[in-house]
Amino acid sequence: MSWLPTLKTATPEEGFELALKMSRMGVKYTQPDDAVRGKLRKVYENNADSLTQASQVVAINFQTVSAANNYWT
Amino acid sequence: MSWLPTLKTATPEEGFELALKMSRMGVKYTQPDDAVRGKLRKVYENNADSLTQASQVVAINFQTVSAANNYWT
Amino acid sequence: MSWLPTLKTATPEEGFELALKMSRMGVKYTQPDDAVRGKLRKVYENNADSLTQASQVVAINFQTVSAANNYWT
Amino acid sequence: MSWLPTLKTATPEEGFELALKMSRMGVKYTQPDDAVRGKLRKVYENNADSLTQASQVVAINFQTVSAANNYWT
Amino acid sequence: MSWLPTLKTATPEEGFELALKMSRMGVKYTQPDDAVRGKLRKVYENNADSLTQASQVVAINFQTVSAANNYWT
Amino acid sequence: MSWLPTLKTATPEEGFELALKMSRMGVKYTQPDDAVRGKLRKVYENNADSLTQASQVVAINFQTVSAANNYWT
């Protein structure tokens, strides 16, 4: 089953969570090793700038999801 | 209750504040621990580049909110 | 009175200045202390990369303002 | 044969993978040497911020691919 | 006279140069002192990452100018 | 003759190469000295984060080129 069968979601909040998933998948495609990603997570989740940067990627992906859902109008 | 029930706001200023909330939620999903985020806040709120970066995430999210509100025309 | 009553401006130049204001408000919401921001300003206004980064946030906000004004056509 | 004959894909997931390919090609055009890129890969795949940054480029390219596919409506 | 009377240009190349001007004005509004900017220029024009970052701001502003000109169709 | 007579290209791949050219011109306008750029190239083509950043600028410019070509539909 596809991890991204559609960009449509029922609500904006679910769309935001999809954007979060897309952001993580962008990382996972580059670093598929779960153990390595787990170790790196300890680093960036305690670094202010890393978290802001992560939030930025989510914001960019959420633009895409929002447009796909016609902003849930 | 959803933290993001809609992207619609009454005014541009409320839209800007929603964009701010979205930016913070992007961080919170990655680092859910309030105590850790509180500690990191002390770091980035006193760093010029961190603040500029935070403002950038707000700007990206505000693009989404503005489009959702048809720019409050 | 709202600091952002509308995204409409009479001219592109005024729109650019609104984008600048939005960029600064993105910082101010995160660091509301005028004295701290004043101190940090001394740092980033003398750093080339910080200034480029600031210009980037203005560019992103100006995209929003320009769309809201239908590019002043 | 072109590495980018079209921006159209059958599904969102394939579109995401195309965005990944575009992101890598953006690197390859600048650094065409496979051996050098292989060596650099060892560096960034073990660096949290590098991976977030890579995910951001994918997110930007995915905006383009998604628009080209009318969000797979 | 306004430094930005319009976003319209006759050609894409002139539009690119306008985007460059907008990027520089984004810096100038934050650091109005010509002598300081001149000194900083020596720094970033010899730094690869600074130049890439500068090119990125131009790219963002060029998106705006291109849309304003309907991509010079 | 203009280096950017049009944003139209025959294919997506040619559009990607135009985006690459635009990214480099964004650098060249800021640092016109070929010898300096050649020297800097040695630096960033061997740095993983620099290459990712370069790919990001191409991605942003490719958004513009793709829109100008109506995504080569």
Short mmCIF file of C-alpha atoms in Angstrom, two decimals:
data_model
loop_
_atom_site.label_atom_id
_atom_site.label_comp_id
_atom_site.label_asym_id
_atom_site.label_seq_id
_atom_site.Cartn_x
_atom_site.Cartn_y
_atom_site.Cartn_z
CA MET A 1 0.00 0.00 0.00
CA SER A 2 1.21 3.48 -0.83
CA TRP A 3 2.29 5.76 2.01
CA LEU A 4 0.84 8.66 -0.01
CA PRO A 5 -2.29 7.46 -1.81
CA THR A 6 -3.80 10.95 -1.93
CA LEU A 7 -3.21 14.55 -0.86
CA LYS A 8 -6.84 14.90 0.19
CA THR A 9 -7.68 14.97 3.88
CA ALA A 10 -10.93 15.47 5.77
CA THR A 11 -9.72 18.42 7.84
CA PRO A 12 -6.92 21.01 8.00
CA GLU A 13 -5.48 19.30 11.06
CA GLU A 14 -5.23 15.98 9.24
CA GLY A 15 -3.65 17.89 6.36
CA PHE A 16 -1.05 19.31 8.72
CA GLU A 17 -0.27 15.82 9.96
CA LEU A 18 0.09 14.63 6.37
CA ALA A 19 2.53 17.49 5.76
CA LEU A 20 4.48 16.28 8.78
CA LYS A 21 4.56 12.77 7.39
CA MET A 22 5.75 14.03 4.00
CA SER A 23 8.54 15.97 5.71
CA ARG A 24 9.69 12.85 7.54
CA MET A 25 9.48 10.74 4.39
CA GLY A 26 11.71 13.29 2.67
CA VAL A 27 14.30 12.44 5.30
CA LYS A 28 13.64 8.70 5.25
CA TYR A 29 14.21 8.40 1.49
CA THR A 30 17.68 9.89 2.03
CA GLN A 31 18.48 8.01 5.24
CA PRO A 32 16.45 4.75 5.26
CA ASP A 33 18.18 3.31 8.34
CA ASP A 34 15.76 3.56 11.29
CA ALA A 35 18.55 3.25 13.86
CA VAL A 36 20.53 6.14 12.37
CA ARG A 37 17.44 8.36 12.14
CA GLY A 38 16.59 7.49 15.75
CA LYS A 39 20.03 8.57 16.88
CA LEU A 40 19.89 11.80 14.88
CA ARG A 41 16.47 12.56 16.31
CA LYS A 42 18.03 12.86 19.75
CA VAL A 43 20.23 15.61 18.32
CA TYR A 44 17.76 17.79 16.48
CA GLU A 45 14.88 17.53 18.92
CA ASN A 46 17.07 19.32 21.46
CA ASN A 47 18.30 22.03 19.11
CA ALA A 48 16.19 25.14 18.68
CA ASP A 49 17.31 25.96 15.15
CA SER A 50 16.86 22.36 13.99
CA LEU A 51 13.28 22.41 15.23
CA THR A 52 12.55 25.69 13.48
CA GLN A 53 14.00 24.25 10.30
CA ALA A 54 11.84 21.14 10.67
CA SER A 55 8.79 23.34 11.14
CA GLN A 56 9.69 25.14 7.92
CA VAL A 57 9.67 21.95 5.90
CA VAL A 58 6.25 21.12 7.33
CA ALA A 59 5.05 24.61 6.37
CA ILE A 60 6.19 24.10 2.77
CA ASN A 61 4.52 20.70 2.52
CA PHE A 62 1.38 22.09 4.13
CA GLN A 63 1.16 24.67 1.33
CA THR A 64 0.93 21.79 -1.11
CA VAL A 65 -1.62 19.84 0.92
CA SER A 66 -3.75 22.94 1.48
CA ALA A 67 -3.85 23.76 -2.21
CA ALA A 68 -4.76 20.15 -2.98
CA ASN A 69 -7.72 20.46 -0.63
CA ASN A 70 -8.73 23.86 -1.95
CA TYR A 71 -7.99 25.13 1.56
CA TRP A 72 -10.88 23.02 2.91
CA THR A 73 -13.38 25.55 1.69
CA MET B 1 -11.31 19.87 19.76
CA SER B 2 -8.98 20.41 16.83
CA TRP B 3 -6.20 22.97 17.17
CA LEU B 4 -6.73 23.76 13.47
CA PRO B 5 -10.44 23.50 12.69
CA THR B 6 -10.19 25.95 9.78
CA LEU B 7 -7.77 28.20 7.91
CA LYS B 8 -10.37 30.98 7.77
CA THR B 9 -9.96 34.01 9.98
CA ALA B 10 -11.91 37.23 10.33
CA THR B 11 -8.96 39.55 9.70
CA PRO B 12 -5.39 39.53 8.33
CA GLU B 13 -4.01 40.07 11.83
CA GLU B 14 -5.83 37.00 13.13
CA GLY B 15 -4.51 35.15 10.10
CA PHE B 16 -0.99 36.17 11.01
CA GLU B 17 -1.50 34.87 14.51
CA LEU B 18 -2.81 31.59 13.12
CA ALA B 19 0.34 31.35 11.00
CA LEU B 20 2.36 31.86 14.18
CA LYS B 21 0.42 29.07 15.88
CA MET B 22 1.00 26.74 12.93
CA SER B 23 4.72 27.48 13.06
CA ARG B 24 4.83 26.59 16.74
CA MET B 25 2.79 23.45 16.22
CA GLY B 26 5.30 22.39 13.56
CA VAL B 27 7.89 22.47 16.33
CA LYS B 28 5.63 20.88 18.95
CA TYR B 29 4.89 17.83 16.80
CA THR B 30 8.62 17.16 16.62
CA GLN B 31 9.41 18.06 20.24
CA PRO B 32 6.25 17.48 22.33
CA ASP B 33 7.98 18.02 25.68
CA ASP B 34 6.93 21.44 27.04
CA ALA B 35 9.90 21.65 29.38
CA VAL B 36 12.42 21.04 26.61
CA ARG B 37 10.75 23.57 24.31
CA GLY B 38 10.71 26.09 27.18
CA LYS B 39 14.43 25.65 27.68
CA LEU B 40 15.17 25.94 23.95
CA ARG B 41 13.05 29.10 23.77
CA LYS B 42 15.54 30.83 26.06
CA VAL B 43 18.19 30.10 23.44
CA TYR B 44 16.53 31.17 20.25
CA GLU B 45 14.72 34.22 21.57
CA ASN B 46 18.11 35.76 22.24
CA ASN B 47 19.65 34.87 18.90
CA ALA B 48 19.13 37.21 15.98
CA ASP B 49 19.39 34.59 13.25
CA SER B 50 17.06 32.21 15.08
CA LEU B 51 14.43 34.92 15.28
CA THR B 52 14.76 35.74 11.59
CA GLN B 53 14.40 32.05 10.82
CA ALA B 54 11.29 31.85 13.00
CA SER B 55 9.84 34.85 11.18
CA GLN B 56 10.46 33.06 7.90
CA VAL B 57 8.40 30.05 8.93
CA VAL B 58 5.57 32.38 9.94
CA ALA B 59 5.83 34.07 6.53
CA ILE B 60 5.49 30.73 4.75
CA ASN B 61 2.51 29.71 6.82
CA PHE B 62 0.95 33.14 6.34
CA GLN B 63 1.10 32.60 2.57
CA THR B 64 -1.12 29.56 3.07
CA VAL B 65 -3.54 31.29 5.43
CA SER B 66 -3.77 34.35 3.16
CA ALA B 67 -4.59 32.24 0.12
CA ALA B 68 -7.21 30.35 2.15
CA ASN B 69 -8.88 33.65 2.97
CA ASN B 70 -8.59 34.97 -0.57
CA TYR B 71 -6.36 37.67 0.90
CA TRP B 72 -9.34 39.03 2.88
CA THR B 73 -10.68 40.75 -0.18
CA MET C 1 -6.10 49.39 16.17
CA SER C 2 -4.77 46.43 14.21
CA TRP C 3 -1.18 46.54 12.99
CA LEU C 4 -2.37 44.64 9.89
CA PRO C 5 -5.84 45.85 8.97
CA THR C 6 -5.42 44.94 5.31
CA LEU C 7 -2.92 43.53 2.82
CA LYS C 8 -3.92 46.16 0.24
CA THR C 9 -1.54 49.01 -0.47
CA ALA C 10 -1.64 51.86 -2.95
CA THR C 11 1.70 51.08 -4.60
CA PRO C 12 4.29 48.29 -4.91
CA GLU C 13 6.72 50.29 -2.79
CA GLU C 14 4.21 50.59 0.04
CA GLY C 15 3.60 46.87 -0.36
CA PHE C 16 7.29 46.21 0.03
CA GLU C 17 7.32 48.26 3.21
CA LEU C 18 4.33 46.31 4.51
CA ALA C 19 6.26 43.10 3.82
CA LEU C 20 9.13 44.54 5.85
CA LYS C 21 6.75 45.31 8.70
CA MET C 22 5.32 41.79 8.58
CA SER C 23 8.83 40.35 8.73
CA ARG C 24 9.63 42.41 11.79
CA MET C 25 6.33 41.50 13.47
CA GLY C 26 7.20 37.83 12.93
CA VAL C 27 10.24 38.48 15.09
CA LYS C 28 8.41 40.66 17.61
CA TYR C 29 5.77 38.02 18.35
CA THR C 30 8.58 35.64 19.31
CA GLN C 31 10.71 38.19 21.14
CA PRO C 32 8.41 40.98 22.42
CA ASP C 33 11.11 42.71 24.50
CA ASP C 34 12.15 45.91 22.69
CA ALA C 35 15.46 46.12 24.54
CA VAL C 36 16.48 42.59 23.58
CA ARG C 37 15.52 43.13 19.94
CA GLY C 38 17.46 46.40 19.94
CA LYS C 39 20.55 44.63 21.21
CA LEU C 40 20.21 41.81 18.68
CA ARG C 41 19.77 44.35 15.88
CA LYS C 42 23.33 45.53 16.49
CA VAL C 43 24.46 41.99 15.76
CA TYR C 44 22.58 41.13 12.59
CA GLU C 45 22.81 44.54 10.91
CA ASN C 46 26.57 44.03 10.76
CA ASN C 47 26.47 40.47 9.49
CA ALA C 48 26.21 39.88 5.76
CA ASP C 49 24.45 36.53 5.96
CA SER C 50 21.95 37.80 8.55
CA LEU C 51 21.01 40.66 6.24
CA THR C 52 20.56 38.32 3.28
CA GLN C 53 18.37 36.11 5.44
CA ALA C 54 16.31 39.13 6.52
CA SER C 55 15.90 40.12 2.88
CA GLN C 56 14.63 36.62 2.16
CA VAL C 57 11.86 36.88 4.73
CA VAL C 58 10.81 40.21 3.20
CA ALA C 59 10.78 38.54 -0.24
CA ILE C 60 8.47 35.79 1.01
CA ASN C 61 6.10 38.26 2.65
CA PHE C 62 6.19 40.45 -0.45
CA GLN C 63 4.94 37.47 -2.49
CA THR C 64 1.86 37.43 -0.28
CA VAL C 65 1.30 41.17 -0.41
CA SER C 66 1.78 41.26 -4.19
CA ALA C 67 -0.76 38.50 -4.74
CA ALA C 68 -3.21 40.30 -2.44
CA ASN C 69 -2.89 43.39 -4.62
CA ASN C 70 -3.10 41.44 -7.86
CA TYR C 71 0.42 42.69 -8.54
CA TRP C 72 -0.90 46.27 -8.72
CA THR C 73 -2.14 45.68 -12.23
CA MET D 1 16.54 9.69 -23.37
CA SER D 2 15.62 12.59 -21.12
CA TRP D 3 15.83 12.13 -17.35
CA LEU D 4 12.79 14.43 -17.09
CA PRO D 5 10.48 13.75 -20.03
CA THR D 6 7.39 14.93 -18.14
CA LEU D 7 6.22 16.21 -14.75
CA LYS D 8 3.16 13.97 -14.90
CA THR D 9 3.00 10.90 -12.70
CA ALA D 10 0.30 8.31 -12.07
CA THR D 11 0.16 8.80 -8.31
CA PRO D 12 1.21 11.24 -5.55
CA GLU D 13 3.80 8.76 -4.32
CA GLU D 14 5.41 8.55 -7.74
CA GLY D 15 5.30 12.34 -7.83
CA PHE D 16 7.14 12.47 -4.53
CA GLU D 17 9.80 10.17 -5.92
CA LEU D 18 10.13 12.36 -8.98
CA ALA D 19 10.63 15.35 -6.66
CA LEU D 20 13.37 13.39 -4.94
CA LYS D 21 15.01 12.68 -8.28
CA MET D 22 14.83 16.36 -9.26
CA SER D 23 16.46 17.32 -5.96
CA ARG D 24 19.32 14.90 -6.60
CA MET D 25 19.72 16.09 -10.19
CA GLY D 26 20.03 19.65 -8.87
CA VAL D 27 23.07 18.42 -6.98
CA LYS D 28 24.42 16.29 -9.82
CA TYR D 29 24.43 19.17 -12.30
CA THR D 30 26.68 21.07 -9.89
CA GLN D 31 28.84 18.11 -8.86
CA PRO D 32 28.80 15.54 -11.72
CA ASP D 33 31.51 13.32 -10.18
CA ASP D 34 29.82 10.17 -8.82
CA ALA D 35 32.73 9.36 -6.52
CA VAL D 36 32.69 12.80 -4.90
CA ARG D 37 28.90 12.71 -4.41
CA GLY D 38 29.21 9.23 -2.91
CA LYS D 39 31.75 10.46 -0.41
CA LEU D 40 29.65 13.50 0.50
CA ARG D 41 26.60 11.29 0.95
CA LYS D 42 28.34 9.61 3.87
CA VAL D 43 28.55 13.03 5.50
CA TYR D 44 25.06 14.39 5.09
CA GLU D 45 23.16 11.16 5.65
CA ASN D 46 24.49 11.16 9.20
CA ASN D 47 23.76 14.81 9.91
CA ALA D 48 20.31 15.75 11.17
CA ASP D 49 20.27 19.27 9.75
CA SER D 50 21.55 18.11 6.37
CA LEU D 51 18.71 15.62 6.14
CA THR D 52 16.12 18.25 7.08
CA GLN D 53 17.58 20.52 4.42
CA ALA D 54 17.41 17.72 1.86
CA SER D 55 13.78 17.11 2.80
CA GLN D 56 13.10 20.81 2.21
CA VAL D 57 14.38 20.69 -1.35
CA VAL D 58 12.16 17.68 -2.00
CA ALA D 59 9.21 19.62 -0.56
CA ILE D 60 9.84 22.52 -2.93
CA ASN D 61 10.14 20.26 -5.95
CA PHE D 62 7.04 18.35 -4.86
CA GLN D 63 5.08 21.62 -4.96
CA THR D 64 5.97 21.88 -8.63
CA VAL D 65 5.15 18.25 -9.43
CA SER D 66 1.85 18.45 -7.52
CA ALA D 67 0.75 21.55 -9.40
CA ALA D 68 1.69 19.90 -12.69
CA ASN D 69 -0.57 16.99 -11.83
CA ASN D 70 -3.38 19.22 -10.62
CA TYR D 71 -2.84 17.60 -7.22
CA TRP D 72 -3.97 14.23 -8.66
CA THR D 73 -7.59 15.27 -8.46
CA MET E 1 10.40 59.06 -7.16
CA SER E 2 9.63 55.55 -6.07
CA TRP E 3 12.35 52.91 -6.37
CA LEU E 4 9.57 50.41 -7.17
CA PRO E 5 6.92 52.15 -9.24
CA THR E 6 5.77 48.92 -10.89
CA LEU E 7 6.51 45.19 -11.08
CA LYS E 8 6.08 45.23 -14.86
CA THR E 9 9.13 44.95 -17.05
CA ALA E 10 9.59 44.71 -20.80
CA THR E 11 11.56 41.48 -20.76
CA PRO E 12 12.43 38.52 -18.46
CA GLU E 13 16.00 39.75 -18.18
CA GLU E 14 14.85 43.16 -16.96
CA GLY E 15 12.55 41.31 -14.57
CA PHE E 16 15.50 39.37 -13.22
CA GLU E 17 17.38 42.60 -12.66
CA LEU E 18 14.38 44.05 -10.86
CA ALA E 19 14.35 40.96 -8.62
CA LEU E 20 18.03 41.62 -7.90
CA LYS E 21 17.22 45.23 -6.98
CA MET E 22 14.40 44.11 -4.69
CA SER E 23 16.76 41.69 -2.96
CA ARG E 24 19.27 44.46 -2.35
CA MET E 25 16.58 46.85 -1.12
CA GLY E 26 15.50 44.18 1.38
CA VAL E 27 19.00 44.45 2.80
CA LYS E 28 19.19 48.24 2.53
CA TYR E 29 16.00 48.78 4.55
CA THR E 30 17.58 46.80 7.39
CA GLN E 31 21.08 48.27 7.03
CA PRO E 32 20.77 51.74 5.44
CA ASP E 33 24.44 52.68 5.97
CA ASP E 34 26.20 52.50 2.59
CA ALA E 35 29.65 52.20 4.19
CA VAL E 36 28.64 49.23 6.33
CA ARG E 37 26.98 47.47 3.39
CA GLY E 38 30.09 48.12 1.28
CA LYS E 39 32.28 46.53 3.92
CA LEU E 40 29.97 43.51 4.28
CA ARG E 41 29.91 43.07 0.51
CA LYS E 42 33.62 42.27 0.61
CA VAL E 43 32.76 39.40 2.94
CA TYR E 44 29.87 37.72 1.20
CA GLU E 45 31.08 38.15 -2.38
CA ASN E 46 33.97 35.88 -1.51
CA ASN E 47 31.94 33.26 0.29
CA ALA E 48 30.34 30.49 -1.75
CA ASP E 49 27.41 29.85 0.58
CA SER E 50 26.65 33.56 0.92
CA LEU E 51 26.44 33.87 -2.85
CA THR E 52 24.14 30.87 -3.12
CA GLN E 53 21.94 32.39 -0.43
CA ALA E 54 21.88 35.70 -2.29
CA SER E 55 20.88 33.89 -5.47
CA GLN E 56 18.04 32.27 -3.55
CA VAL E 57 16.58 35.62 -2.51
CA VAL E 58 16.73 36.75 -6.14
CA ALA E 59 14.94 33.54 -7.16
CA ILE E 60 12.12 34.22 -4.68
CA ASN E 61 11.72 37.81 -5.82
CA PHE E 62 11.84 36.71 -9.46
CA GLN E 63 8.86 34.43 -8.78
CA THR E 64 6.90 37.52 -7.81
CA VAL E 65 8.07 39.61 -10.76
CA SER E 66 7.38 36.76 -13.20
CA ALA E 67 3.84 36.29 -11.93
CA ALA E 68 3.25 40.04 -12.16
CA ASN E 69 4.26 39.93 -15.82
CA ASN E 70 2.24 36.81 -16.53
CA TYR E 71 5.57 35.16 -17.32
CA TRP E 72 6.01 37.51 -20.31
CA THR E 73 3.65 35.40 -22.37
CA MET F 1 21.73 39.27 -26.93
CA SER F 2 19.83 38.64 -23.74
CA TRP F 3 20.84 35.71 -21.54
CA LEU F 4 17.16 35.31 -20.66
CA PRO F 5 15.07 36.10 -23.75
CA THR F 6 12.16 33.92 -22.61
CA LEU F 7 11.08 31.53 -19.85
CA LYS F 8 9.61 29.15 -22.42
CA THR F 9 11.41 25.91 -23.16
CA ALA F 10 10.57 22.94 -25.36
CA THR F 11 10.80 20.33 -22.60
CA PRO F 12 10.88 19.99 -18.79
CA GLU F 13 14.54 18.98 -18.94
CA GLU F 14 15.45 22.14 -20.85
CA GLY F 15 13.40 24.06 -18.29
CA PHE F 16 15.43 22.51 -15.49
CA GLU F 17 18.62 23.57 -17.22
CA LEU F 18 17.28 27.08 -17.60
CA ALA F 19 16.54 27.09 -13.85
CA LEU F 20 20.15 26.06 -13.29
CA LYS F 21 21.34 28.91 -15.48
CA MET F 22 19.15 31.40 -13.61
CA SER F 23 20.58 30.17 -10.30
CA ARG F 24 24.11 30.72 -11.54
CA MET F 25 23.27 34.14 -12.94
CA GLY F 26 21.92 35.09 -9.52
CA VAL F 27 25.42 34.42 -8.22
CA LYS F 28 27.19 36.06 -11.17
CA TYR F 29 25.33 39.36 -10.77
CA THR F 30 26.64 39.54 -7.20
CA GLN F 31 30.15 38.23 -7.96
CA PRO F 32 30.95 39.04 -11.61
CA ASP F 33 34.62 38.00 -11.36
CA ASP F 34 35.02 34.65 -13.16
CA ALA F 35 38.27 33.84 -11.35
CA VAL F 36 36.74 34.35 -7.92
CA ARG F 37 33.68 32.26 -8.78
CA GLY F 38 35.96 29.53 -10.14
CA LYS F 39 37.87 29.45 -6.89
CA LEU F 40 34.70 29.36 -4.81
CA ARG F 41 33.32 26.55 -6.95
CA LYS F 42 36.13 24.33 -5.69
CA VAL F 43 34.81 24.94 -2.19
CA TYR F 44 31.10 24.37 -2.55
CA GLU F 45 31.25 21.47 -5.01
CA ASN F 46 32.96 19.44 -2.29
CA ASN F 47 30.58 20.42 0.49
CA ALA F 48 27.38 18.42 0.95
CA ASP F 49 25.32 21.23 2.47
CA SER F 50 26.44 23.72 -0.17
CA LEU F 51 25.29 21.36 -2.90
CA THR F 52 21.92 20.84 -1.23
CA GLN F 53 21.55 24.60 -0.94
CA ALA F 54 22.42 25.01 -4.63
CA SER F 55 19.82 22.39 -5.51
CA GLN F 56 17.27 24.37 -3.52
CA VAL F 57 17.84 27.53 -5.55
CA VAL F 58 17.40 25.50 -8.74
CA ALA F 59 14.15 24.09 -7.33
CA ILE F 60 12.81 27.58 -6.66
CA ASN F 61 13.74 28.81 -10.12
CA PHE F 62 12.27 25.66 -11.66
CA GLN F 63 8.92 26.51 -10.02
CA THR F 64 8.95 29.75 -11.98
CA VAL F 65 9.99 28.15 -15.26
CA SER F 66 7.42 25.37 -14.87
CA ALA F 67 4.60 27.82 -14.26
CA ALA F 68 5.71 29.85 -17.29
CA ASN F 69 5.41 26.73 -19.42
CA ASN F 70 2.11 25.70 -17.90
CA TYR F 71 3.94 22.62 -16.66
CA TRP F 72 4.47 21.51 -20.29
CA THR F 73 0.92 20.23 -20.48
#
